[in-house]
mmCIF file of C-alpha atoms and ligand atoms in Angstrom:
data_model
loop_
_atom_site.group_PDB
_atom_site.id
_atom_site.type_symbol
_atom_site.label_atom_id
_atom_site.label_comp_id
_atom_site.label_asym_id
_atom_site.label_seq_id
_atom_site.Cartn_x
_atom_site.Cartn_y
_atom_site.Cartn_z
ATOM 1 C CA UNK A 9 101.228 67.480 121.394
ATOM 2 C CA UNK A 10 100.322 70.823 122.904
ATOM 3 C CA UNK A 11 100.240 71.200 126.337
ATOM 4 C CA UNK A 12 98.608 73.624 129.149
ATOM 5 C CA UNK A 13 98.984 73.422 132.574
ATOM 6 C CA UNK A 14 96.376 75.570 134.341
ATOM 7 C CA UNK A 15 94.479 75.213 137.838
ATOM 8 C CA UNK A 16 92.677 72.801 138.493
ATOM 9 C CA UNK A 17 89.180 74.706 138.194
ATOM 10 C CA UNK A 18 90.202 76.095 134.662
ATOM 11 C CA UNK A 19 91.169 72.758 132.961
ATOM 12 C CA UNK A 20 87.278 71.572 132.420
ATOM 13 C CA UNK A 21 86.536 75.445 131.261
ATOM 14 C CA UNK A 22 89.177 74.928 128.684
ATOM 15 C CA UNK A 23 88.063 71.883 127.306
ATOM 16 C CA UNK A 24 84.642 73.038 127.040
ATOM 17 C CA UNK A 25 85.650 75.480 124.735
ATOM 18 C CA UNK A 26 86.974 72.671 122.939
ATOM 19 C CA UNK A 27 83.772 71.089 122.630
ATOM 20 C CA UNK A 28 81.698 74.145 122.299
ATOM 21 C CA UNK A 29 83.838 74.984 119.102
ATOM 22 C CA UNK A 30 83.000 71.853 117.364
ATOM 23 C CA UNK A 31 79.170 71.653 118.682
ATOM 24 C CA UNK A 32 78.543 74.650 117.456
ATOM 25 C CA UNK A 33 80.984 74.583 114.262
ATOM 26 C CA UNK A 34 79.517 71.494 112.527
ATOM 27 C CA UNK A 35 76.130 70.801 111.587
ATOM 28 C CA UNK A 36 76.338 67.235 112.826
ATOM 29 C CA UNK A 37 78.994 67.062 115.415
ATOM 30 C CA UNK A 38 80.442 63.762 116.575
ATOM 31 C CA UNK A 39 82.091 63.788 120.280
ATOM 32 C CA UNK A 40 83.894 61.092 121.771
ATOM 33 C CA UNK A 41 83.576 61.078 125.304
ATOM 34 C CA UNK A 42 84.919 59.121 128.350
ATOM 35 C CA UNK A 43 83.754 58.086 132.443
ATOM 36 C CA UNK A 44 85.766 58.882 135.069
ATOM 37 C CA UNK A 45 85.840 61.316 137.788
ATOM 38 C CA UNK A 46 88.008 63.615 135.821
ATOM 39 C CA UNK A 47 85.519 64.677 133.254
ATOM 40 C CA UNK A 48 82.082 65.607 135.234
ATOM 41 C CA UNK A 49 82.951 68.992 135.590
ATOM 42 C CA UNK A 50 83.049 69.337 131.636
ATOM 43 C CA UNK A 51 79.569 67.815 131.165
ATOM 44 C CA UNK A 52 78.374 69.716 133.932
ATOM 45 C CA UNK A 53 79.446 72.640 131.778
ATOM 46 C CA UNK A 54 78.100 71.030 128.816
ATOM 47 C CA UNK A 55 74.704 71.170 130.951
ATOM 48 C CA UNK A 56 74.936 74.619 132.203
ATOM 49 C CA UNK A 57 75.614 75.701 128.425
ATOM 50 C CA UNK A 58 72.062 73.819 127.346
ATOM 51 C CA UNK A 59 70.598 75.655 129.954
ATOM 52 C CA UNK A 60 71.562 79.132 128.392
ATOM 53 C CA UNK A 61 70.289 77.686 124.588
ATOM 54 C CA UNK A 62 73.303 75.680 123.544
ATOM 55 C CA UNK A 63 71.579 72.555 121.325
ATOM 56 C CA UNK A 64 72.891 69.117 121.083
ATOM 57 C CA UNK A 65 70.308 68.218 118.840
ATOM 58 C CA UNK A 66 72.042 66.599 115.911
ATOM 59 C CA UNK A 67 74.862 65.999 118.201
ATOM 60 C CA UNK A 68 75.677 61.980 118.068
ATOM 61 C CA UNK A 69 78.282 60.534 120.786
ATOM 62 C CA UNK A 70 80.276 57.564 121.392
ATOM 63 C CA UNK A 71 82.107 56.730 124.719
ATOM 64 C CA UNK A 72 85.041 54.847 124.892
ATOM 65 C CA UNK A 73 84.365 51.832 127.454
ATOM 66 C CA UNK A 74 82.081 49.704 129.476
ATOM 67 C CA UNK A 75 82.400 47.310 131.807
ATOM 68 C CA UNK A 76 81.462 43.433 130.834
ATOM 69 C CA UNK A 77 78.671 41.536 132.417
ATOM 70 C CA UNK A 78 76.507 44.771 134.081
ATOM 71 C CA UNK A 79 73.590 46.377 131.497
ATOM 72 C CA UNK A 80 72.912 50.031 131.275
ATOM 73 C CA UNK A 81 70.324 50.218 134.402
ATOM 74 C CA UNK A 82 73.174 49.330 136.644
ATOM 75 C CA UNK A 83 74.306 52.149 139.019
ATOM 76 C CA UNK A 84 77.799 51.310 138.138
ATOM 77 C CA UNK A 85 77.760 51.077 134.286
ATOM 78 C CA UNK A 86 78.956 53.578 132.309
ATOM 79 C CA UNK A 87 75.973 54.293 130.100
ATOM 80 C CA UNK A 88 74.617 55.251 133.325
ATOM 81 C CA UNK A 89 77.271 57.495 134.295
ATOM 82 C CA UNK A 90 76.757 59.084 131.313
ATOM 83 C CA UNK A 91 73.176 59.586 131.443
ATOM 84 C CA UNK A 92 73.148 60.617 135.257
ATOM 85 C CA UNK A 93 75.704 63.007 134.657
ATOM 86 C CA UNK A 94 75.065 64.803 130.970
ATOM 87 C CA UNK A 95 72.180 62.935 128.412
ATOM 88 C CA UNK A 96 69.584 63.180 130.900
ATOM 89 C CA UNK A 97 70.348 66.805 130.819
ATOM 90 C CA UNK A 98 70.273 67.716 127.611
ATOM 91 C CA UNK A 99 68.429 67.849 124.651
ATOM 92 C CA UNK A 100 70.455 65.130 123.104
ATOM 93 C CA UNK A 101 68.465 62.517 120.756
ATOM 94 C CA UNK A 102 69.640 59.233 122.905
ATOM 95 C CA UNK A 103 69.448 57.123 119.841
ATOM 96 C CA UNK A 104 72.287 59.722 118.610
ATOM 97 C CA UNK A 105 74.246 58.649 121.897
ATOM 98 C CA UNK A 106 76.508 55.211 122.073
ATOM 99 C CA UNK A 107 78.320 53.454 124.816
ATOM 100 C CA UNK A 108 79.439 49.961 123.946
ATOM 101 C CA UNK A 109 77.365 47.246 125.279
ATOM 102 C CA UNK A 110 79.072 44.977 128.223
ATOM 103 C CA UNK A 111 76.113 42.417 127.858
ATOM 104 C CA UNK A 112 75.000 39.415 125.291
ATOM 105 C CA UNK A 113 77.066 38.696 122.336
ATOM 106 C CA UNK A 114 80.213 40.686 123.303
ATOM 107 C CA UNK A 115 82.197 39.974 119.036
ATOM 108 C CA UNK A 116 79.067 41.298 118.306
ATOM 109 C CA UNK A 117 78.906 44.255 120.322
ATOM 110 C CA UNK A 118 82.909 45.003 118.947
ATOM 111 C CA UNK A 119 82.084 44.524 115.720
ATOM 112 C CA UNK A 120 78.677 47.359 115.895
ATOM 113 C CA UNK A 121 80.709 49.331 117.602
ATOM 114 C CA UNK A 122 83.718 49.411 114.983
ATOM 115 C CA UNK A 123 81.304 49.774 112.459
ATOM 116 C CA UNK A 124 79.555 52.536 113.599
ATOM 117 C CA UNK A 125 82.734 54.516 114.359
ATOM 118 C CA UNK A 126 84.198 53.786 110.639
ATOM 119 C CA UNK A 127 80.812 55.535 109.646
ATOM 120 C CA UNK A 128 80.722 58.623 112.043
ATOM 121 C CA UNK A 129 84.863 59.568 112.864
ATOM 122 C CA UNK A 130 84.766 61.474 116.085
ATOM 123 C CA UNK A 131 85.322 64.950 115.319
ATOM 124 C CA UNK A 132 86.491 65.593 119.064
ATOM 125 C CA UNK A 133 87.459 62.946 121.286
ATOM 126 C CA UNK A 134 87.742 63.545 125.241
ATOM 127 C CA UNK A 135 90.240 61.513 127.200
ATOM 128 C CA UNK A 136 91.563 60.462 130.636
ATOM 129 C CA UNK A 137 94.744 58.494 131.613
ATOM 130 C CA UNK A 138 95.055 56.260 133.929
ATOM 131 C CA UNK A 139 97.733 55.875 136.866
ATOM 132 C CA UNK A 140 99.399 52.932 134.420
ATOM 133 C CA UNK A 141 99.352 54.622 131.249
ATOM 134 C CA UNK A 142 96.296 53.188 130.226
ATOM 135 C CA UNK A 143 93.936 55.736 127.576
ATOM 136 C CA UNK A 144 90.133 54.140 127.711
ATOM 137 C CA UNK A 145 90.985 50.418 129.159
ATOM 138 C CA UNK A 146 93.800 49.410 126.908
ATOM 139 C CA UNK A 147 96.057 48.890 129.562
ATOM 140 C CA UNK A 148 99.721 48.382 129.207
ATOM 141 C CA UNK A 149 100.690 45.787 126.199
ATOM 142 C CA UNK A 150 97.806 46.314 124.066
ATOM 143 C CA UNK A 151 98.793 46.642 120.195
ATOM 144 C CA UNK A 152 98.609 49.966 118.610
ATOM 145 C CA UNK A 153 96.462 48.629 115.844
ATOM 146 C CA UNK A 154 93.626 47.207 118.451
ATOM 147 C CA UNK A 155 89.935 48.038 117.870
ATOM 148 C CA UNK A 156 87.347 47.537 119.970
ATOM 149 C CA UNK A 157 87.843 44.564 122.100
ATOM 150 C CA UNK A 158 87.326 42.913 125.823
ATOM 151 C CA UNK A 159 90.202 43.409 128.129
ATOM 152 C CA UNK A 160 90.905 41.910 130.924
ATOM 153 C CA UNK A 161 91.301 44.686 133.870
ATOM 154 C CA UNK A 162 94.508 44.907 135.725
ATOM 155 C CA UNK A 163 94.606 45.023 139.621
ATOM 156 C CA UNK A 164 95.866 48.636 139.253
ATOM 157 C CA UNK A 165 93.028 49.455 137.199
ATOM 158 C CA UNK A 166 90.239 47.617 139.322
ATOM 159 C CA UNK A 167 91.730 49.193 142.166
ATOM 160 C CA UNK A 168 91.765 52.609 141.006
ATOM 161 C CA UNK A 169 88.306 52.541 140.407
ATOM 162 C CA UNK A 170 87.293 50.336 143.243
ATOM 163 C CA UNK A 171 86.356 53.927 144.850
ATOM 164 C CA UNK A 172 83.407 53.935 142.698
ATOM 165 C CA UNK A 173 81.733 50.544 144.238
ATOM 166 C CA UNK A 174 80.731 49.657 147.455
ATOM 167 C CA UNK A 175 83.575 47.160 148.060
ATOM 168 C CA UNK A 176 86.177 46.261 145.327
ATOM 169 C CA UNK A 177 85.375 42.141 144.940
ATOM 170 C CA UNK A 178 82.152 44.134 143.456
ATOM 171 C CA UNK A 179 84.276 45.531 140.111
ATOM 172 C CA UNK A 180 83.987 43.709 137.450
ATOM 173 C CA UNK A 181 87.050 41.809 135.969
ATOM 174 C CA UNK A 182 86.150 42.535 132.191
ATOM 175 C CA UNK A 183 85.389 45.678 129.944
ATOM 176 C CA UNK A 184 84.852 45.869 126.049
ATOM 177 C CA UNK A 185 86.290 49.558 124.971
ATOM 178 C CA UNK A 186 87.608 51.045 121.516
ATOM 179 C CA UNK A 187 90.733 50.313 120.337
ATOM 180 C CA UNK A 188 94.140 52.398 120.369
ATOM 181 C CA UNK A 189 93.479 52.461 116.323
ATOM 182 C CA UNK A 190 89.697 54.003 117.016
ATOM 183 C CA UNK A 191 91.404 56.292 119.339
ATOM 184 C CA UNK A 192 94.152 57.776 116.860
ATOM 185 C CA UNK A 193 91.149 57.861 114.031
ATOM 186 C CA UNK A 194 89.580 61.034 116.212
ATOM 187 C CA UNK A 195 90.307 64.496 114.225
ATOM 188 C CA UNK A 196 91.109 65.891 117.760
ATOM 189 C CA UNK A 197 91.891 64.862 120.783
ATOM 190 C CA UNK A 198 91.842 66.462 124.393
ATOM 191 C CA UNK A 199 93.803 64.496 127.315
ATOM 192 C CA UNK A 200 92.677 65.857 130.611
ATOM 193 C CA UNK A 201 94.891 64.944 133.539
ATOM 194 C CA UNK A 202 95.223 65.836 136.985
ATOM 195 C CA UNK A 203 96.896 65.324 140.264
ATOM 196 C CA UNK A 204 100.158 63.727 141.537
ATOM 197 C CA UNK A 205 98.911 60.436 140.660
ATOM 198 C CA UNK A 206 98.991 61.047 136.994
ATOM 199 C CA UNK A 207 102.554 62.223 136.981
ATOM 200 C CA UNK A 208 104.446 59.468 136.254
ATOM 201 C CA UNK A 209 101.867 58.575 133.354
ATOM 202 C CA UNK A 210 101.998 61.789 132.106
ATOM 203 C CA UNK A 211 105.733 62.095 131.580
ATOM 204 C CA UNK A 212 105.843 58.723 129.493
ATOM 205 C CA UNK A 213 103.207 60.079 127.589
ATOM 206 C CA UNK A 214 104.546 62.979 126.558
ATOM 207 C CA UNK A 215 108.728 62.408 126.613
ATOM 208 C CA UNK A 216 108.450 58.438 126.991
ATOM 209 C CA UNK A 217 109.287 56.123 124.275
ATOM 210 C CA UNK A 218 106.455 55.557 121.854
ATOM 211 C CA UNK A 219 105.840 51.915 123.193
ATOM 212 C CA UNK A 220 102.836 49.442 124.063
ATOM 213 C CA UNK A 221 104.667 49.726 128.025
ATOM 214 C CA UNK A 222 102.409 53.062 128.167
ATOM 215 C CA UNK A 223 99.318 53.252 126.068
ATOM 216 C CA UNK A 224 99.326 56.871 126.307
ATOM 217 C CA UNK A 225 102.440 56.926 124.559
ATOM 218 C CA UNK A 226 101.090 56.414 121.039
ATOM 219 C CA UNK A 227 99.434 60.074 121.216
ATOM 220 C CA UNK A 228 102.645 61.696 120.549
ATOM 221 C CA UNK A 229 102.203 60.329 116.923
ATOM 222 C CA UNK A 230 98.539 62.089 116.723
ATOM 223 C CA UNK A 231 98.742 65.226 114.498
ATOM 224 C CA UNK A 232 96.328 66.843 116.959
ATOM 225 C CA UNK A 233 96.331 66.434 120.640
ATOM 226 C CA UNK A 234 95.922 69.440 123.388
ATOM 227 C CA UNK A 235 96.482 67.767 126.822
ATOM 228 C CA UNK A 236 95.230 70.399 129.849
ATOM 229 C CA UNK A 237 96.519 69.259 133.016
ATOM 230 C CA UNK A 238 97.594 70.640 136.446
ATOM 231 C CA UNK A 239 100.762 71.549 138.268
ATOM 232 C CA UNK A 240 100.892 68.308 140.165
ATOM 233 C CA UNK A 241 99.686 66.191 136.814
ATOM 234 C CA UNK A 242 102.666 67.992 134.579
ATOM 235 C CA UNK A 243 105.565 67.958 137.822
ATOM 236 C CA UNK A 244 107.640 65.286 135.998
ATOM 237 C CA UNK A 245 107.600 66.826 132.654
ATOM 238 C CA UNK A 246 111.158 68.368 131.585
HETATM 239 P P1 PGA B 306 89.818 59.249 136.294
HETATM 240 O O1 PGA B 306 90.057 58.040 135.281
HETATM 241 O O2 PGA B 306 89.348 60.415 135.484
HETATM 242 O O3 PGA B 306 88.759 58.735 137.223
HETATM 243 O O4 PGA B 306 91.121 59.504 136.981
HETATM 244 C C1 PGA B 306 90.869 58.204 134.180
HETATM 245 C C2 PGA B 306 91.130 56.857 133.532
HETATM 246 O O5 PGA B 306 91.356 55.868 134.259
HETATM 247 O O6 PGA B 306 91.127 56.789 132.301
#
Protein backbone atom coordinates (compact mmCIF):
# COMPACT_ATOMS: atom_id res chain seq x y z
CA UNK A 1 0.00 0.00 0.00
CA UNK A 2 1.36 3.46 -0.69
CA UNK A 3 0.67 6.05 1.50
CA UNK A 4 0.57 10.10 1.56
CA UNK A 5 -0.22 12.14 4.23
CA UNK A 6 -0.90 15.70 3.04
CA UNK A 7 -3.32 18.59 4.36
CA UNK A 8 -6.38 18.25 4.49
CA UNK A 9 -7.27 20.61 1.40
CA UNK A 10 -4.69 18.68 -0.86
CA UNK A 11 -5.96 15.08 -0.27
CA UNK A 12 -9.22 15.51 -2.72
CA UNK A 13 -6.68 17.43 -5.32
CA UNK A 14 -4.62 14.32 -5.23
CA UNK A 15 -7.14 11.94 -5.85
CA UNK A 16 -8.52 13.83 -8.61
CA UNK A 17 -5.53 13.39 -10.39
CA UNK A 18 -6.17 9.90 -9.82
CA UNK A 19 -9.31 9.98 -11.53
CA UNK A 20 -8.44 12.47 -14.13
CA UNK A 21 -5.60 9.99 -15.26
CA UNK A 22 -7.91 7.20 -15.92
CA UNK A 23 -10.92 9.48 -17.39
CA UNK A 24 -8.91 10.76 -19.66
CA UNK A 25 -6.50 7.59 -20.28
CA UNK A 26 -9.19 5.08 -21.35
CA UNK A 27 -11.67 5.35 -23.92
CA UNK A 28 -14.37 3.89 -21.71
CA UNK A 29 -13.41 4.48 -18.17
CA UNK A 30 -15.08 2.64 -15.32
CA UNK A 31 -14.95 4.51 -11.72
CA UNK A 32 -16.04 3.13 -8.62
CA UNK A 33 -17.19 5.63 -6.38
CA UNK A 34 -18.47 5.95 -2.75
CA UNK A 35 -21.04 8.53 -0.32
CA UNK A 36 -19.84 10.00 2.50
CA UNK A 37 -18.79 13.33 3.58
CA UNK A 38 -15.22 12.57 2.82
CA UNK A 39 -15.45 12.48 -0.90
CA UNK A 40 -17.58 15.75 -2.05
CA UNK A 41 -14.72 17.76 -2.41
CA UNK A 42 -13.38 15.26 -5.19
CA UNK A 43 -16.62 15.37 -7.21
CA UNK A 44 -16.80 18.89 -6.72
CA UNK A 45 -13.47 18.83 -8.53
CA UNK A 46 -14.72 16.36 -10.87
CA UNK A 47 -17.42 19.23 -11.62
CA UNK A 48 -15.17 22.13 -11.79
CA UNK A 49 -12.97 19.98 -14.33
CA UNK A 50 -16.36 19.49 -16.70
CA UNK A 51 -16.71 22.97 -16.47
CA UNK A 52 -13.22 23.70 -18.12
CA UNK A 53 -14.09 20.73 -21.06
CA UNK A 54 -13.23 17.58 -19.16
CA UNK A 55 -15.99 14.82 -20.72
CA UNK A 56 -17.48 12.00 -18.87
CA UNK A 57 -19.23 10.95 -21.76
CA UNK A 58 -18.46 7.27 -22.11
CA UNK A 59 -17.62 7.33 -18.53
CA UNK A 60 -19.88 4.42 -16.72
CA UNK A 61 -19.88 4.33 -12.69
CA UNK A 62 -20.82 2.11 -9.98
CA UNK A 63 -21.06 3.11 -6.23
CA UNK A 64 -20.50 0.90 -3.59
CA UNK A 65 -23.74 1.02 -1.22
CA UNK A 66 -27.27 1.97 -0.56
CA UNK A 67 -29.36 1.93 2.07
CA UNK A 68 -32.45 -0.77 2.13
CA UNK A 69 -36.04 0.23 2.09
CA UNK A 70 -35.63 4.22 0.75
CA UNK A 71 -35.75 4.62 -3.45
CA UNK A 72 -33.57 7.01 -5.29
CA UNK A 73 -35.96 10.26 -4.85
CA UNK A 74 -35.29 10.10 -1.18
CA UNK A 75 -33.18 13.01 0.21
CA UNK A 76 -31.23 10.52 2.12
CA UNK A 77 -30.42 7.78 -0.48
CA UNK A 78 -27.35 7.53 -1.93
CA UNK A 79 -28.24 7.66 -5.60
CA UNK A 80 -29.30 10.97 -4.58
CA UNK A 81 -26.22 11.98 -2.98
CA UNK A 82 -24.67 11.15 -5.91
CA UNK A 83 -26.71 12.96 -8.28
CA UNK A 84 -27.00 16.20 -6.03
CA UNK A 85 -23.48 16.27 -5.63
CA UNK A 86 -21.67 15.14 -9.19
CA UNK A 87 -24.22 13.39 -12.15
CA UNK A 88 -26.41 16.25 -12.18
CA UNK A 89 -23.34 18.15 -12.99
CA UNK A 90 -21.90 16.58 -15.56
CA UNK A 91 -22.25 15.39 -18.83
CA UNK A 92 -22.43 11.85 -17.67
CA UNK A 93 -24.97 9.42 -19.66
CA UNK A 94 -27.06 8.37 -16.30
CA UNK A 95 -27.87 5.06 -17.81
CA UNK A 96 -23.85 4.72 -17.74
CA UNK A 97 -24.17 5.51 -13.85
CA UNK A 98 -25.14 2.59 -11.11
CA UNK A 99 -25.90 2.64 -7.46
CA UNK A 100 -27.39 -0.56 -6.14
CA UNK A 101 -31.02 -0.53 -5.62
CA UNK A 102 -32.26 -0.63 -1.72
CA UNK A 103 -35.92 -1.30 -2.98
CA UNK A 104 -38.09 -4.46 -4.43
CA UNK A 105 -36.46 -7.72 -4.90
CA UNK A 106 -33.24 -7.07 -2.91
CA UNK A 107 -31.31 -11.19 -4.34
CA UNK A 108 -32.26 -9.62 -7.29
CA UNK A 109 -30.81 -6.35 -7.02
CA UNK A 110 -27.28 -8.40 -5.67
CA UNK A 111 -27.32 -10.55 -8.25
CA UNK A 112 -27.62 -7.32 -11.28
CA UNK A 113 -25.33 -5.75 -9.49
CA UNK A 114 -22.60 -8.66 -9.40
CA UNK A 115 -23.28 -9.18 -12.80
CA UNK A 116 -22.79 -6.00 -14.08
CA UNK A 117 -19.50 -5.51 -12.21
CA UNK A 118 -18.07 -9.06 -13.58
CA UNK A 119 -18.82 -7.31 -17.03
CA UNK A 120 -17.33 -3.73 -16.50
CA UNK A 121 -14.15 -4.22 -13.61
CA UNK A 122 -13.71 -0.82 -12.11
CA UNK A 123 -10.70 0.60 -13.47
CA UNK A 124 -10.45 3.07 -10.37
CA UNK A 125 -12.26 2.55 -7.31
CA UNK A 126 -12.68 5.48 -4.61
CA UNK A 127 -12.98 4.55 -0.97
CA UNK A 128 -13.74 5.70 2.60
CA UNK A 129 -13.28 3.88 5.98
CA UNK A 130 -15.25 3.93 8.54
CA UNK A 131 -14.52 4.62 12.41
CA UNK A 132 -14.85 0.48 12.80
CA UNK A 133 -12.87 -0.59 10.00
CA UNK A 134 -15.63 -0.97 7.84
CA UNK A 135 -14.70 -0.25 3.63
CA UNK A 136 -18.37 0.36 1.84
CA UNK A 137 -20.81 -1.32 4.66
CA UNK A 138 -19.07 -4.58 5.26
CA UNK A 139 -18.64 -4.00 8.70
CA UNK A 140 -16.48 -6.00 10.97
CA UNK A 141 -16.88 -10.03 10.41
CA UNK A 142 -17.86 -10.01 6.92
CA UNK A 143 -15.96 -12.81 4.77
CA UNK A 144 -13.33 -11.74 2.42
CA UNK A 145 -14.96 -13.59 -0.40
CA UNK A 146 -18.52 -11.60 0.08
CA UNK A 147 -20.22 -10.02 -2.97
CA UNK A 148 -22.83 -7.88 -3.00
CA UNK A 149 -25.15 -8.49 -0.20
CA UNK A 150 -27.63 -6.79 2.60
CA UNK A 151 -25.99 -6.06 5.86
CA UNK A 152 -27.31 -5.38 8.75
CA UNK A 153 -25.86 -1.82 10.08
CA UNK A 154 -24.07 -1.70 13.33
CA UNK A 155 -24.95 0.97 16.03
CA UNK A 156 -21.48 2.47 15.35
CA UNK A 157 -22.24 2.71 11.84
CA UNK A 158 -25.93 4.11 12.15
CA UNK A 159 -24.58 6.42 14.52
CA UNK A 160 -21.85 7.75 12.57
CA UNK A 161 -24.02 8.67 9.97
CA UNK A 162 -26.99 9.61 12.04
CA UNK A 163 -25.50 13.30 11.31
CA UNK A 164 -26.88 13.02 7.94
CA UNK A 165 -30.77 12.61 9.10
CA UNK A 166 -32.90 14.63 10.98
CA UNK A 167 -32.94 12.36 14.07
CA UNK A 168 -31.14 8.93 14.16
CA UNK A 169 -34.46 6.42 14.79
CA UNK A 170 -34.80 7.93 11.03
CA UNK A 171 -31.54 5.70 9.60
CA UNK A 172 -32.32 2.88 8.21
CA UNK A 173 -31.24 -0.51 9.80
CA UNK A 174 -30.34 -2.26 6.37
CA UNK A 175 -28.04 -1.52 3.26
CA UNK A 176 -27.24 -3.83 0.17
CA UNK A 177 -23.42 -2.83 -0.92
CA UNK A 178 -20.59 -4.76 -2.97
CA UNK A 179 -18.74 -7.25 -1.54
CA UNK A 180 -15.03 -7.27 -0.06
CA UNK A 181 -14.36 -9.71 -3.29
CA UNK A 182 -15.96 -6.79 -5.75
CA UNK A 183 -13.82 -4.47 -3.85
CA UNK A 184 -10.32 -6.31 -4.31
CA UNK A 185 -11.50 -6.98 -8.21
CA UNK A 186 -10.87 -2.91 -8.79
CA UNK A 187 -7.44 -2.39 -10.89
CA UNK A 188 -6.85 0.55 -8.42
CA UNK A 189 -7.85 1.65 -5.48
CA UNK A 190 -7.70 5.10 -3.58
CA UNK A 191 -8.55 5.08 0.36
CA UNK A 192 -9.20 8.60 1.45
CA UNK A 193 -9.15 9.14 5.19
CA UNK A 194 -9.20 11.89 7.47
CA UNK A 195 -9.32 13.13 10.97
CA UNK A 196 -8.62 11.71 14.48
CA UNK A 197 -11.53 9.56 14.21
CA UNK A 198 -10.09 7.43 11.53
CA UNK A 199 -6.90 6.74 13.39
CA UNK A 200 -7.40 3.79 15.04
CA UNK A 201 -8.97 2.29 11.70
CA UNK A 202 -6.30 3.40 9.82
CA UNK A 203 -3.48 1.76 11.74
CA UNK A 204 -5.23 -1.80 11.53
CA UNK A 205 -5.52 -1.20 8.07
CA UNK A 206 -2.33 -0.62 7.22
CA UNK A 207 0.02 -2.59 10.12
CA UNK A 208 -3.06 -4.69 11.57
CA UNK A 209 -3.42 -8.30 11.03
CA UNK A 210 -5.06 -9.17 7.75
CA UNK A 211 -8.38 -10.29 9.53
CA UNK A 212 -12.33 -10.05 9.06
CA UNK A 213 -11.96 -7.92 12.86
CA UNK A 214 -11.14 -4.86 10.37
CA UNK A 215 -12.50 -4.94 6.88
CA UNK A 216 -10.01 -2.53 5.81
CA UNK A 217 -7.46 -4.90 6.58
CA UNK A 218 -7.79 -7.07 3.47
CA UNK A 219 -6.35 -4.02 1.27
CA UNK A 220 -2.91 -4.73 2.31
CA UNK A 221 -3.22 -7.86 0.00
CA UNK A 222 -4.35 -5.45 -3.08
CA UNK A 223 -1.42 -5.08 -5.56
CA UNK A 224 -2.52 -1.46 -5.96
CA UNK A 225 -3.77 0.77 -3.29
CA UNK A 226 -2.65 4.66 -2.69
CA UNK A 227 -4.35 5.72 0.61
CA UNK A 228 -4.12 9.90 0.99
CA UNK A 229 -4.90 10.82 4.39
CA UNK A 230 -4.11 13.58 6.96
CA UNK A 231 -1.86 14.12 9.93
CA UNK A 232 -4.55 13.34 12.43
CA UNK A 233 -5.96 10.23 10.08
CA UNK A 234 -2.14 8.66 9.82
CA UNK A 235 -1.10 9.69 13.92
CA UNK A 236 -1.13 5.97 14.91
CA UNK A 237 0.80 4.69 12.05
CA UNK A 238 4.52 3.52 13.06
P1 LIG B 1 -17.23 9.46 5.80
O1 LIG B 1 -17.65 7.93 5.67
O2 LIG B 1 -16.50 9.82 4.54
O3 LIG B 1 -18.53 10.19 5.94
O4 LIG B 1 -16.37 9.57 7.02
C1 LIG B 1 -16.71 6.97 5.38
C2 LIG B 1 -17.32 5.59 5.56
O5 LIG B 1 -18.06 5.37 6.54
O6 LIG B 1 -17.05 4.71 4.73
Amino acid sequence: MKIEVLDNSNINSRAYQEILSVVTGKAHPVLGLATGTTPIGLYQLMVNGYQQGVSYKHVSTYNLDEYVGIDGGNVNSYRYFMNHHLFDHIDIDKDNTHVPCGVGDLTEQCNNYNNMLSQQPIDIQILGIGVNGHIAFNEPNTPMDSTTHVVALTDSTIKANARLFAHEQLVPQQAITMGLANIMNAKKIVVLATGQGKAQAVKDMVQGKVSVACPASILQNHPDVLLLCDKQAAMLLD
